[in-house]
Amino acid sequence: MGANAVVVDTQGAATDSAQARTTAVGQHLRRWPPSPRVILAAALVLVAAQAVARASLVLDGHLYWDDLILAGRSSAMPLLSPEFLLYDHDGHFMPAAFLTAGVATMLAPLQWSAAAATLIALQLLAALAVLRVLWLLLGPRPVVPALLALYLFTPLTLPSLAWWAAGLNSLPMQAALAWVAGDALLLASTGRRRYALTGTVVTAVALAFFEKSVLVPFVAFAVVALVARVDGTSSPVRGAWRSGRPLWLACGAVLAVWAALYLTVVDSQLRVPAPAEAAMFVHHGTSLGVVPALVGGPWGWERWPPGPPWAIPPTGLVVAAWIVVALAAVVTLRCKQRTGWVWAAMVAYVAASEVAMMVGRSGPDTVYEIAQSLRYTSDSAVVLVLGVALLIRAPSRLDTGRTVGRHVARPPVAAAIVALIVTSSLWSTVTFARSWDANPGAGYLDIARDSLARHRDVPLLDQPVSLMTLLPVAAPWNMASRVFGPLTDRPAFASATPELRALDESGRLVSATVEPTRWVVQGQEPGCGTRIGQAGGEVPLSGPLMIWEWTVALNYHASADGTVSVALGAGSPVDVPVRAGLHQAFVRIYGTGSVLSVRPVGPGLELCIGSGTVGVVVPGTEAIP
């Protein structure tokens, strides 16, 4: 009896344990799906995680290429002047970007911290705007944080985030794409005119940052129409027009005013590439760019300094990414109703971005790898995530034989897929950061800024900055006087100096010499050379010079302190300060001919000019102590 009782007790305990586990599982299932508050908290945690991850990339960055042009222009012109704001920047019309860069430069001249702060703030704004529109499209569903994660960590947006000038274009547009689409949805559902007002204002602001933002209201219209389509509304296009008419009309007026201003300012040199060229651009931009990024690629990046990095996905990843996209298309088209137009819209937007890149950037000197830089398709990340949200929103078909879609849609499977893509994306972020940091010119600005601050006593002749910092195609904004113009703690840039100094390729201030092309001929007057009286005179050179900007080593003996005017041929004269006694001056002068014209400015000044050199400045190896 005792043994039987023990067996009965054990079986009863096992039964109680099984019932407890069943009850616990049932309670867990009753807690799924989680509450809207939990879903929103999860989404905000992802936004915070992205902010930390991207901030670590941004804060470790540096001013690059166009960034220096934006900063240099802001110090050379009044901040609110039309010449500063209404400027054709390589085909871009971006007054708000100029203004933002100008304010940041004024607050922290040539300091990356100010640029990084604007990028981080704009990225956060875009992330919250995408969260908002996903919430409007899908409601408080657990899939919202998953879709948000795909946008937050996609490598598509990396290159435009790390580069300040590119980020000032792309990030406001990304935020506007999501925000105006959300306003359009709210206007259609509530009829409240305030959403038409805010949507119009956001569109106008985005246009002031980037001309490609002309697509913003069209994307918003497409989102409203596609929502109506997947929801089964008859005449979705007509319904979208009617429900959002105040917004569409207001945006149309903004676009008309903007277009008139754009065509006045920008002289676009558009070029239609040949079919073979277009096919190569599409291949590089799609198969080697956008498609691998959809699964977290490219994993690897290449660059030819001083150019920016571009994606180099392995062949296996490219094939796998295309398979994933094809499977996603087949599954959604077969298992979801009315999704064909959603796919067509996503493809059309990516195609439009690539066409804009081709007609605006293609040319005989353009390499196809520019399409792999991902800068020209970064805003597609927002549109593609919205497209996936619409695919999820679409109702399932009633054919119970098609189980693939339901299997993939199970929370554990969907979470695993998203986790794999995010992990892949984070690895691409790490490899991008390595490539971005591998820039030989990255330390030039820091070294030059410190060197200039320690040697403010002698004026500097202007010179181009390092080729790894800005190439001559950026002239005149590649000149040191333009690049370092925003700094207050530096020597003056002048056309004449008593001591020849120059910045070397690393940014150090070093002593320099004039590499002779011609020589100043020693005059015939004993003990003087060539005498220059009050009326001025000519100093012969050893031969003619072609028209160019030359540097003259002028050896002189002056009767008093004063100023002389020096010109080469018919070129513009340069005022050169001179000191009483025997001294040397280095003069930067533009012109052509075989004689220098020298004329004292003011009474009581005479000079004796000795032999010297005329040529180009060559930095030495000895740093200024």
Coordinates of C-alpha atoms in Angstrom, one line a residue:
M1 CA 0.0 0.0 0.0
G2 CA 2.8 2.4 0.8
A3 CA 4.6 1.8 -2.4
N4 CA 1.4 2.3 -4.4
A5 CA 0.8 5.5 -2.5
V6 CA 4.2 6.8 -3.5
V7 CA 3.5 6.0 -7.2
V8 CA 0.2 7.7 -7.0
D9 CA 1.8 10.8 -5.4
T10 CA 4.5 10.9 -8.0
Q11 CA 2.1 10.6 -10.9
G12 CA 0.0 13.3 -9.3
A13 CA 3.0 15.6 -9.0
A14 CA 3.9 15.0 -12.6
T15 CA 0.4 15.8 -13.6
D16 CA 0.4 19.0 -11.6
S17 CA 3.7 20.0 -13.1
A18 CA 2.4 19.4 -16.7
Q19 CA -0.7 21.4 -15.9
A20 CA 1.4 24.3 -14.5
R21 CA 3.6 24.3 -17.6
T22 CA 0.4 24.3 -19.8
T23 CA -1.0 27.2 -17.7
A24 CA 2.3 29.1 -18.0
V25 CA 2.4 28.6 -21.8
G26 CA -1.2 29.7 -22.0
Q27 CA -0.5 32.8 -20.0
H28 CA 2.4 33.6 -22.3
L29 CA 0.3 33.1 -25.4
R30 CA -2.3 35.4 -23.9
R31 CA 0.4 38.0 -23.6
W32 CA 1.1 37.8 -27.3
P33 CA 0.8 40.1 -29.1
P34 CA 2.4 42.5 -26.7
S35 CA 0.7 45.8 -25.8
P36 CA 1.1 48.9 -27.9
R37 CA 3.2 50.4 -25.1
V38 CA 5.6 47.5 -25.2
I39 CA 5.8 47.7 -29.0
L40 CA 6.5 51.4 -28.9
A41 CA 9.1 51.0 -26.2
A42 CA 10.9 48.3 -28.3
A43 CA 10.9 50.6 -31.3
L44 CA 12.3 53.5 -29.3
V45 CA 15.0 51.2 -27.9
L46 CA 16.0 50.4 -31.5
V47 CA 16.1 54.1 -32.4
A48 CA 18.4 54.7 -29.4
A49 CA 20.6 51.7 -30.4
Q50 CA 20.9 53.0 -33.9
A51 CA 21.7 56.5 -32.6
V52 CA 24.6 55.0 -30.6
A53 CA 25.9 52.8 -33.4
R54 CA 25.7 55.5 -36.0
A55 CA 27.1 58.1 -33.6
S56 CA 30.2 56.0 -33.1
L57 CA 30.7 56.1 -36.8
V58 CA 29.9 59.8 -37.2
L59 CA 31.9 61.1 -34.3
D60 CA 35.0 59.3 -35.5
G61 CA 34.7 61.0 -38.9
H62 CA 36.2 64.1 -40.5
L63 CA 35.5 66.9 -42.9
Y64 CA 35.7 65.7 -46.4
W65 CA 35.8 67.3 -49.9
D66 CA 32.5 69.2 -50.4
D67 CA 32.3 69.8 -46.6
L68 CA 35.4 72.1 -47.0
I69 CA 33.8 73.9 -49.9
L70 CA 30.6 74.6 -47.9
A71 CA 32.7 75.8 -44.9
G72 CA 35.0 78.0 -47.1
R73 CA 32.1 79.6 -48.9
S74 CA 30.4 80.4 -45.5
S75 CA 33.4 82.4 -44.4
A76 CA 33.9 84.2 -47.7
M77 CA 30.3 85.5 -48.1
P78 CA 27.6 86.9 -45.9
L79 CA 25.5 84.1 -44.4
L80 CA 22.1 85.3 -45.6
S81 CA 23.3 86.7 -48.9
P82 CA 21.8 85.4 -52.3
E83 CA 25.4 84.8 -53.5
F84 CA 25.9 82.3 -50.6
L85 CA 22.5 80.6 -50.5
L86 CA 21.4 80.7 -54.2
Y87 CA 24.4 78.9 -55.6
D88 CA 24.7 76.1 -58.2
H89 CA 26.9 73.6 -56.3
D90 CA 27.8 71.0 -59.0
G91 CA 24.2 70.8 -60.1
H92 CA 22.7 70.9 -56.6
F93 CA 20.3 73.6 -55.3
M94 CA 20.6 73.4 -51.5
P95 CA 20.2 76.8 -49.7
A96 CA 19.1 75.2 -46.4
A97 CA 22.2 72.9 -46.5
F98 CA 24.4 75.9 -47.1
L99 CA 22.8 77.8 -44.2
T100 CA 23.2 74.8 -41.9
A101 CA 26.8 74.4 -42.8
G102 CA 27.4 78.1 -42.4
V103 CA 25.9 78.3 -38.9
A104 CA 27.9 75.2 -37.9
T105 CA 31.1 76.7 -39.3
M106 CA 30.4 80.0 -37.5
L107 CA 29.9 78.2 -34.2
A108 CA 32.8 75.8 -34.6
P109 CA 35.1 76.7 -37.5
L110 CA 36.5 73.6 -39.2
Q111 CA 35.5 71.4 -36.2
W112 CA 34.0 68.0 -37.1
S113 CA 32.0 68.0 -33.9
A114 CA 29.6 70.6 -35.2
A115 CA 29.1 68.7 -38.5
A116 CA 28.6 65.4 -36.6
A117 CA 26.0 67.0 -34.3
T118 CA 23.9 68.0 -37.3
L119 CA 24.2 64.6 -38.9
I120 CA 23.2 62.8 -35.7
A121 CA 20.2 65.1 -35.2
L122 CA 19.0 64.7 -38.7
Q123 CA 19.4 60.9 -38.6
L124 CA 17.3 60.8 -35.3
L125 CA 14.7 62.9 -37.0
A126 CA 14.5 60.6 -40.0
A127 CA 14.3 57.5 -37.7
L128 CA 11.4 58.9 -35.7
A129 CA 9.6 60.0 -38.9
V130 CA 9.9 56.4 -40.3
L131 CA 8.6 55.0 -37.0
R132 CA 5.6 57.3 -37.2
V133 CA 4.6 56.4 -40.7
L134 CA 5.1 52.6 -40.0
W135 CA 2.8 53.0 -37.0
L136 CA 0.2 54.7 -39.1
L137 CA 0.4 52.0 -41.8
L138 CA 0.4 48.9 -39.5
G139 CA -0.8 50.1 -36.2
P140 CA 0.7 48.7 -32.9
R141 CA 1.8 45.4 -34.4
P142 CA 5.0 43.5 -33.3
V143 CA 6.2 43.7 -36.9
V144 CA 6.7 47.5 -36.6
P145 CA 10.0 47.3 -34.6
A146 CA 11.2 44.7 -37.0
L147 CA 10.6 46.8 -40.1
L148 CA 12.0 49.9 -38.3
A149 CA 15.2 47.9 -37.6
L150 CA 15.6 47.2 -41.3
Y151 CA 15.6 50.9 -42.1
L152 CA 17.7 51.9 -39.0
F153 CA 20.6 49.6 -39.8
T154 CA 20.6 49.3 -43.6
P155 CA 24.0 50.0 -45.2
L156 CA 22.1 51.9 -47.9
T157 CA 22.2 55.0 -45.7
L158 CA 25.8 54.7 -44.5
P159 CA 27.7 56.7 -47.1
S160 CA 25.3 59.6 -47.0
L161 CA 25.5 59.7 -43.2
A162 CA 29.3 59.7 -42.9
W163 CA 29.8 62.5 -45.4
W164 CA 28.5 65.8 -44.1
A165 CA 27.6 67.4 -47.4
A166 CA 25.8 64.3 -48.6
G167 CA 24.0 63.9 -45.3
L168 CA 22.7 67.5 -45.5
N169 CA 21.1 66.4 -48.8
S170 CA 19.9 62.9 -48.0
L171 CA 18.8 62.9 -44.4
P172 CA 16.3 65.8 -44.6
M173 CA 14.8 64.1 -47.6
Q174 CA 14.6 60.7 -45.8
A175 CA 12.8 62.4 -43.0
A176 CA 10.4 64.3 -45.4
L177 CA 9.6 61.1 -47.3
A178 CA 8.3 59.5 -44.2
W179 CA 6.8 62.5 -42.5
V180 CA 4.8 63.8 -45.5
A181 CA 3.5 60.2 -46.3
G182 CA 2.3 60.1 -42.7
D183 CA 0.7 63.5 -43.0
A184 CA -1.0 62.4 -46.2
L185 CA -2.4 59.3 -44.4
L186 CA -3.7 61.3 -41.5
L187 CA -5.3 63.9 -43.8
A188 CA -7.0 61.1 -45.7
S189 CA -8.3 59.4 -42.6
T190 CA -9.3 62.5 -40.5
G191 CA -9.8 65.3 -43.0
R192 CA -7.9 67.7 -40.8
R193 CA -6.3 70.5 -42.8
R194 CA -3.4 70.9 -40.4
Y195 CA -1.8 67.8 -41.9
A196 CA -1.9 69.5 -45.3
L197 CA -0.2 72.5 -43.8
T198 CA 2.6 70.5 -42.0
G199 CA 3.1 68.3 -45.1
T200 CA 3.5 71.3 -47.3
V201 CA 6.0 73.0 -44.9
V202 CA 8.1 69.8 -44.6
T203 CA 8.1 69.4 -48.4
A204 CA 9.3 73.0 -48.8
V205 CA 12.1 72.5 -46.2
A206 CA 13.2 69.3 -47.8
L207 CA 13.4 71.0 -51.2
A208 CA 15.6 73.7 -49.7
F209 CA 18.1 70.9 -48.7
F210 CA 18.0 68.8 -51.8
E211 CA 16.4 69.1 -55.2
K212 CA 15.6 65.4 -55.4
S213 CA 12.9 66.1 -52.7
V214 CA 10.6 66.9 -55.6
L215 CA 9.7 63.2 -55.3
V216 CA 8.4 63.7 -51.7
P217 CA 4.8 64.6 -52.5
F218 CA 4.6 62.0 -55.3
V219 CA 5.7 59.2 -52.8
A220 CA 3.1 60.4 -50.3
F221 CA 0.4 60.3 -53.0
A222 CA 1.6 56.8 -54.0
V223 CA 1.4 55.6 -50.4
V224 CA -2.1 56.8 -49.9
A225 CA -3.2 55.3 -53.2
L226 CA -1.5 52.0 -52.5
V227 CA -3.1 51.8 -49.0
A228 CA -6.4 52.2 -50.6
R229 CA -5.5 49.6 -53.2
V230 CA -4.4 46.9 -50.8
D231 CA -7.4 47.7 -48.6
G232 CA -9.7 46.9 -51.5
T233 CA -11.0 50.4 -52.2
S234 CA -12.4 51.0 -55.6
S235 CA -10.7 53.8 -57.7
P236 CA -7.7 54.1 -55.3
V237 CA -6.0 56.9 -57.3
R238 CA -9.1 59.0 -57.5
G239 CA -9.7 58.4 -53.8
A240 CA -6.2 59.4 -52.9
W241 CA -6.5 62.6 -54.9
R242 CA -9.8 63.6 -53.3
S243 CA -8.8 62.7 -49.7
G244 CA -5.5 64.7 -50.0
R245 CA -6.4 67.4 -52.4
P246 CA -5.4 70.3 -50.1
L247 CA -2.0 68.8 -49.6
W248 CA -1.5 68.0 -53.3
L249 CA -2.5 71.5 -54.4
A250 CA -0.3 73.2 -51.8
C251 CA 2.7 71.0 -52.7
G252 CA 2.1 71.7 -56.4
A253 CA 2.3 75.4 -55.7
V254 CA 5.5 75.0 -53.7
L255 CA 7.0 72.9 -56.5
A256 CA 6.1 75.5 -59.1
V257 CA 7.8 78.3 -57.2
W258 CA 10.8 76.1 -56.4
A259 CA 11.1 75.0 -60.1
A260 CA 11.2 78.6 -61.2
L261 CA 14.0 79.4 -58.7
Y262 CA 15.9 76.2 -59.5
L263 CA 15.9 76.8 -63.2
T264 CA 17.2 80.4 -62.6
V265 CA 20.0 79.3 -60.4
V266 CA 21.2 75.9 -61.7
D267 CA 22.7 75.3 -65.1
S268 CA 22.2 71.5 -65.3
Q269 CA 24.4 69.7 -67.7
L270 CA 22.3 66.6 -68.2
R271 CA 23.6 63.7 -70.3
V272 CA 21.7 60.7 -71.6
P273 CA 24.1 57.7 -71.6
A274 CA 24.3 55.2 -74.4
P275 CA 22.3 52.0 -73.9
A276 CA 25.4 50.0 -73.1
E277 CA 26.5 52.6 -70.5
A278 CA 23.1 52.7 -68.9
A279 CA 23.0 48.9 -68.6
M280 CA 26.4 49.0 -66.8
F281 CA 25.2 51.7 -64.5
V282 CA 22.1 49.7 -63.7
H283 CA 24.1 46.6 -63.0
H284 CA 26.5 48.3 -60.7
G285 CA 23.8 50.3 -58.9
T286 CA 21.4 47.4 -58.5
S287 CA 23.2 44.1 -58.4
L288 CA 26.3 45.5 -56.7
G289 CA 24.6 48.2 -54.7
V290 CA 20.9 48.2 -53.7
V291 CA 20.1 44.5 -53.8
P292 CA 23.0 43.3 -51.6
A293 CA 22.2 46.1 -49.1
L294 CA 18.6 44.7 -48.7
V295 CA 20.1 41.7 -46.9
G296 CA 22.7 43.7 -45.0
G297 CA 25.5 43.8 -47.6
P298 CA 27.9 44.6 -49.1
W299 CA 30.2 43.4 -46.3
G300 CA 33.2 45.0 -48.1
W301 CA 34.1 48.4 -49.4
E302 CA 36.8 49.7 -51.8
R303 CA 38.1 53.3 -52.3
W304 CA 40.6 55.2 -54.4
P305 CA 41.7 58.1 -52.2
P306 CA 40.7 60.8 -52.1
G307 CA 37.5 59.4 -53.5
P308 CA 34.8 58.0 -51.2
P309 CA 34.2 54.2 -50.6
W310 CA 32.0 52.1 -52.8
A311 CA 30.4 48.7 -52.2
I312 CA 32.2 45.5 -53.3
P313 CA 29.8 42.6 -52.4
P314 CA 31.1 39.1 -52.9
T315 CA 29.4 37.2 -55.7
G316 CA 27.8 34.7 -53.3
L317 CA 26.1 37.5 -51.5
V318 CA 24.8 39.1 -54.7
V319 CA 23.3 35.8 -55.8
A320 CA 21.8 35.1 -52.4
A321 CA 20.4 38.6 -52.2
W322 CA 18.7 38.2 -55.6
I323 CA 17.2 34.9 -54.5
V324 CA 15.9 36.4 -51.4
V325 CA 14.3 39.3 -53.3
A326 CA 12.8 36.8 -55.9
L327 CA 11.4 34.6 -53.1
A328 CA 9.9 37.6 -51.4
A329 CA 8.2 38.7 -54.6
V330 CA 6.8 35.2 -55.3
V331 CA 5.6 34.6 -51.8
T332 CA 3.9 38.0 -51.4
L333 CA 2.4 38.0 -54.9
R334 CA 0.9 34.5 -54.3
C335 CA 0.0 34.7 -50.7
K336 CA -1.1 38.4 -50.5
Q337 CA -3.9 40.2 -52.4
R338 CA -3.3 43.3 -54.6
T339 CA 0.4 43.6 -54.1
G340 CA 1.6 43.8 -57.7
W341 CA 1.4 47.6 -57.7
V342 CA 3.4 47.8 -54.5
W343 CA 6.3 45.9 -56.1
A344 CA 6.0 48.1 -59.2
A345 CA 6.2 51.2 -57.1
M346 CA 9.3 50.1 -55.2
V347 CA 11.1 49.1 -58.4
A348 CA 10.0 52.4 -60.1
Y349 CA 11.5 54.5 -57.2
V350 CA 14.9 52.7 -57.3
A351 CA 14.9 53.0 -61.1
A352 CA 14.1 56.8 -60.9
S353 CA 17.0 57.2 -58.5
E354 CA 19.4 55.4 -60.8
V355 CA 18.2 57.4 -63.8
A356 CA 18.7 60.7 -62.0
M357 CA 22.2 59.5 -61.1
M358 CA 23.0 58.6 -64.7
V359 CA 21.7 61.7 -66.4
G360 CA 23.3 64.0 -63.8
R361 CA 26.7 62.3 -63.2
S362 CA 27.6 60.1 -66.2
G363 CA 30.3 61.3 -68.6
P364 CA 33.5 60.3 -70.2
D365 CA 35.4 60.6 -66.9
T366 CA 32.8 58.9 -64.8
V367 CA 33.4 55.3 -63.5
Y368 CA 30.6 52.8 -63.1
E369 CA 31.6 52.3 -59.4
I370 CA 30.0 55.7 -58.6
A371 CA 26.7 53.7 -58.7
Q372 CA 28.1 51.4 -56.0
S373 CA 28.7 54.4 -53.6
L374 CA 25.0 54.1 -52.5
R375 CA 24.8 57.9 -52.1
Y376 CA 22.4 58.2 -55.0
T377 CA 20.0 55.6 -53.8
S378 CA 20.2 56.1 -50.0
D379 CA 16.7 57.6 -49.8
S380 CA 15.3 54.4 -51.3
A381 CA 15.7 52.8 -47.9
V382 CA 12.6 54.7 -46.7
V383 CA 10.5 53.9 -49.8
L384 CA 11.5 50.2 -49.6
V385 CA 10.5 49.9 -46.0
L386 CA 7.2 51.6 -46.7
G387 CA 6.7 49.1 -49.5
V388 CA 7.3 46.1 -47.2
A389 CA 4.9 47.6 -44.7
L390 CA 2.2 47.8 -47.5
L391 CA 2.9 44.2 -48.4
I392 CA 2.4 43.2 -44.8
R393 CA -0.8 45.3 -44.6
A394 CA -2.3 43.6 -47.7
P395 CA -4.8 40.8 -46.8
S396 CA -3.9 37.2 -47.2
R397 CA -5.4 35.0 -49.9
L398 CA -8.0 32.5 -48.8
D399 CA -6.3 29.5 -50.4
T400 CA -5.3 27.4 -47.4
G401 CA -2.9 25.3 -49.6
R402 CA -0.4 28.2 -49.7
T403 CA 1.3 27.9 -46.3
V404 CA 4.7 29.4 -47.1
G405 CA 3.7 33.0 -46.4
R406 CA 2.1 32.0 -43.1
H407 CA 5.1 30.0 -42.1
V408 CA 7.5 32.9 -42.8
A409 CA 5.2 35.3 -41.0
R410 CA 5.4 33.4 -37.7
P411 CA 7.1 35.7 -35.1
P412 CA 10.1 33.5 -34.3
V413 CA 10.9 33.0 -38.0
A414 CA 10.4 36.7 -38.9
A415 CA 12.5 37.7 -35.9
A416 CA 15.3 35.4 -36.9
I417 CA 15.3 36.8 -40.5
V418 CA 15.4 40.4 -39.3
A419 CA 18.2 39.5 -36.7
L420 CA 20.3 38.0 -39.5
I421 CA 19.8 41.0 -41.7
V422 CA 20.6 43.4 -38.9
T423 CA 23.7 41.4 -38.0
S424 CA 24.8 41.5 -41.6
S425 CA 24.2 45.2 -41.7
L426 CA 26.3 45.9 -38.6
W427 CA 29.2 44.0 -40.1
S428 CA 28.9 46.2 -43.3
T429 CA 28.9 49.2 -41.0
V430 CA 32.2 48.0 -39.4
T431 CA 33.9 47.5 -42.7
F432 CA 32.6 50.8 -44.0
A433 CA 34.0 52.6 -41.0
R434 CA 37.4 51.0 -41.7
S435 CA 37.4 52.1 -45.3
W436 CA 36.2 55.6 -44.4
D437 CA 39.0 56.0 -41.9
A438 CA 41.6 54.9 -44.4
N439 CA 41.9 58.4 -45.9
P440 CA 45.5 59.7 -46.3
G441 CA 44.2 63.3 -46.1
A442 CA 42.1 62.8 -42.9
G443 CA 44.7 64.3 -40.6
Y444 CA 45.8 67.1 -42.9
L445 CA 43.3 69.6 -41.4
D446 CA 44.1 68.9 -37.8
I447 CA 47.9 69.2 -38.4
A448 CA 47.5 72.4 -40.5
R449 CA 45.1 74.0 -38.0
D450 CA 47.5 73.5 -35.1
S451 CA 50.5 74.6 -37.2
L452 CA 48.8 77.8 -38.4
A453 CA 47.7 78.6 -34.9
R454 CA 51.3 78.4 -33.6
H455 CA 52.7 80.6 -36.4
R456 CA 50.6 83.7 -36.9
D457 CA 53.5 86.2 -37.1
V458 CA 54.2 86.0 -40.9
P459 CA 51.7 86.4 -43.7
L460 CA 51.3 83.3 -46.1
L461 CA 51.2 83.3 -49.8
D462 CA 48.1 81.3 -51.0
Q463 CA 48.6 77.7 -52.2
P464 CA 46.4 74.7 -53.0
V465 CA 45.8 72.3 -50.1
S466 CA 46.9 68.7 -50.3
L467 CA 45.6 66.7 -53.2
M468 CA 44.3 64.1 -50.7
T469 CA 42.1 66.9 -49.3
L470 CA 40.8 68.7 -52.3
L471 CA 41.7 68.2 -56.0
P472 CA 42.2 71.2 -58.3
V473 CA 38.8 70.5 -59.9
A474 CA 37.4 72.2 -56.8
A475 CA 39.2 75.5 -57.6
P476 CA 39.1 78.1 -56.2
W477 CA 37.8 76.4 -53.1
N478 CA 40.9 74.2 -52.9
M479 CA 43.1 77.1 -52.0
A480 CA 44.4 77.3 -48.4
S481 CA 42.9 80.8 -48.0
R482 CA 39.5 79.4 -48.7
V483 CA 39.8 76.2 -46.8
F484 CA 41.3 77.8 -43.7
G485 CA 39.3 81.1 -44.1
P486 CA 36.9 80.2 -41.3
L487 CA 39.7 80.0 -38.7
T488 CA 40.4 83.1 -36.7
D489 CA 43.6 81.7 -35.0
R490 CA 45.9 81.7 -38.1
P491 CA 48.2 84.0 -40.1
A492 CA 46.9 86.3 -42.8
F493 CA 46.9 85.2 -46.4
A494 CA 48.5 87.9 -48.6
S495 CA 50.0 88.5 -52.0
A496 CA 53.4 89.3 -50.5
T497 CA 55.4 88.1 -47.4
P498 CA 58.9 88.8 -46.0
E499 CA 59.4 85.1 -45.3
L500 CA 58.4 82.2 -47.6
R501 CA 56.5 79.5 -45.8
A502 CA 54.2 76.8 -47.1
L503 CA 52.1 73.9 -45.9
D504 CA 53.5 70.5 -46.8
E505 CA 51.4 67.4 -47.8
S506 CA 51.0 66.5 -44.1
G507 CA 49.7 69.9 -43.1
R508 CA 53.0 71.1 -41.4
L509 CA 54.1 74.7 -41.9
V510 CA 57.6 74.5 -43.4
S511 CA 60.1 76.9 -44.9
A512 CA 59.9 77.1 -48.7
T513 CA 61.9 78.2 -51.7
V514 CA 61.2 79.5 -55.2
E515 CA 62.0 77.0 -57.8
P516 CA 63.3 79.2 -60.7
T517 CA 61.8 79.4 -64.1
R518 CA 63.3 82.8 -64.8
W519 CA 65.7 85.1 -63.0
V520 CA 65.5 88.8 -62.1
V521 CA 68.5 90.2 -64.0
Q522 CA 71.2 92.0 -61.9
G523 CA 71.2 95.7 -63.0
Q524 CA 74.2 97.6 -64.2
E525 CA 74.5 100.3 -61.4
P526 CA 77.3 99.3 -59.1
G527 CA 76.3 98.7 -55.5
C528 CA 72.6 99.0 -56.5
G529 CA 71.6 96.8 -59.4
T530 CA 68.5 98.3 -60.9
R531 CA 67.5 101.7 -59.3
I532 CA 63.9 102.5 -58.9
G533 CA 63.1 106.1 -58.4
Q534 CA 59.8 107.9 -57.6
A535 CA 58.6 107.6 -61.1
G536 CA 59.1 103.8 -61.0
G537 CA 60.9 101.6 -63.5
E538 CA 61.3 98.2 -65.2
V539 CA 63.3 95.3 -64.0
P540 CA 64.3 92.9 -66.8
L541 CA 63.9 89.1 -66.5
S542 CA 66.2 86.5 -68.0
G543 CA 63.4 85.5 -70.5
P544 CA 59.7 85.7 -71.1
L545 CA 57.1 84.0 -68.9
M546 CA 53.8 82.5 -70.1
I547 CA 50.7 83.8 -68.4
W548 CA 50.5 82.2 -65.0
E549 CA 50.5 82.9 -61.3
W550 CA 54.2 83.3 -60.5
T551 CA 56.2 83.9 -57.3
V552 CA 59.0 86.5 -57.3
A553 CA 61.8 86.5 -54.8
L554 CA 62.4 90.3 -54.8
N555 CA 65.8 91.3 -53.2
Y556 CA 65.8 95.0 -52.5
H557 CA 67.3 97.9 -50.5
A558 CA 64.7 100.5 -49.6
S559 CA 65.4 104.1 -48.5
A560 CA 62.5 104.0 -46.1
D561 CA 59.6 102.0 -45.0
G562 CA 56.7 102.0 -47.5
T563 CA 54.9 100.2 -50.2
V564 CA 55.8 99.4 -53.8
S565 CA 53.5 98.3 -56.6
V566 CA 54.8 95.3 -58.6
A567 CA 53.3 94.0 -61.9
L568 CA 54.3 91.4 -64.5
G569 CA 53.7 92.7 -68.0
A570 CA 50.1 93.9 -68.3
G571 CA 49.0 91.9 -65.3
S572 CA 47.3 93.4 -62.2
P573 CA 49.8 95.1 -59.9
V574 CA 50.4 93.9 -56.4
D575 CA 51.2 96.2 -53.4
V576 CA 54.2 94.9 -51.5
P577 CA 55.2 96.3 -48.1
V578 CA 58.9 97.1 -47.9
R579 CA 61.2 98.1 -45.0
A580 CA 64.1 100.4 -44.9
G581 CA 67.4 98.7 -45.5
L582 CA 68.4 95.4 -47.2
H583 CA 65.6 92.9 -47.2
Q584 CA 63.7 90.3 -49.2
A585 CA 60.1 90.0 -50.2
F586 CA 58.2 87.2 -51.9
V587 CA 55.5 88.3 -54.2
R588 CA 52.6 86.3 -55.8
I589 CA 51.9 87.9 -59.1
Y590 CA 49.8 86.9 -62.2
G591 CA 50.8 87.9 -65.7
T592 CA 53.0 87.3 -68.7
G593 CA 56.1 89.0 -70.2
S594 CA 59.8 89.5 -69.6
V595 CA 59.9 92.6 -67.3
L596 CA 58.7 93.5 -63.9
S597 CA 57.2 96.9 -63.4
V598 CA 58.1 98.4 -60.0
R599 CA 56.7 101.7 -58.8
P600 CA 56.9 103.2 -55.2
V601 CA 53.6 104.1 -53.7
G602 CA 53.9 107.5 -51.9
P603 CA 56.7 110.1 -51.8
G604 CA 60.2 109.7 -50.5
L605 CA 60.8 106.1 -51.4
E606 CA 63.5 104.7 -53.6
L607 CA 64.8 101.2 -54.1
C608 CA 67.7 99.2 -55.5
I609 CA 66.6 95.8 -56.9
G610 CA 69.1 93.0 -57.0
S611 CA 69.0 89.6 -58.7
G612 CA 66.4 87.1 -57.7
T613 CA 64.3 84.1 -58.9
V614 CA 60.9 83.9 -60.5
G615 CA 59.0 80.6 -60.5
V616 CA 56.9 78.3 -58.3
V617 CA 57.0 77.7 -54.6
V618 CA 58.4 74.4 -53.4
P619 CA 57.8 73.4 -49.7
G620 CA 61.0 72.4 -47.9
T621 CA 61.5 69.7 -45.3
E622 CA 62.3 71.9 -42.3
A623 CA 59.3 72.6 -40.1
I624 CA 58.9 76.1 -38.7
P625 CA 60.0 75.9 -35.1

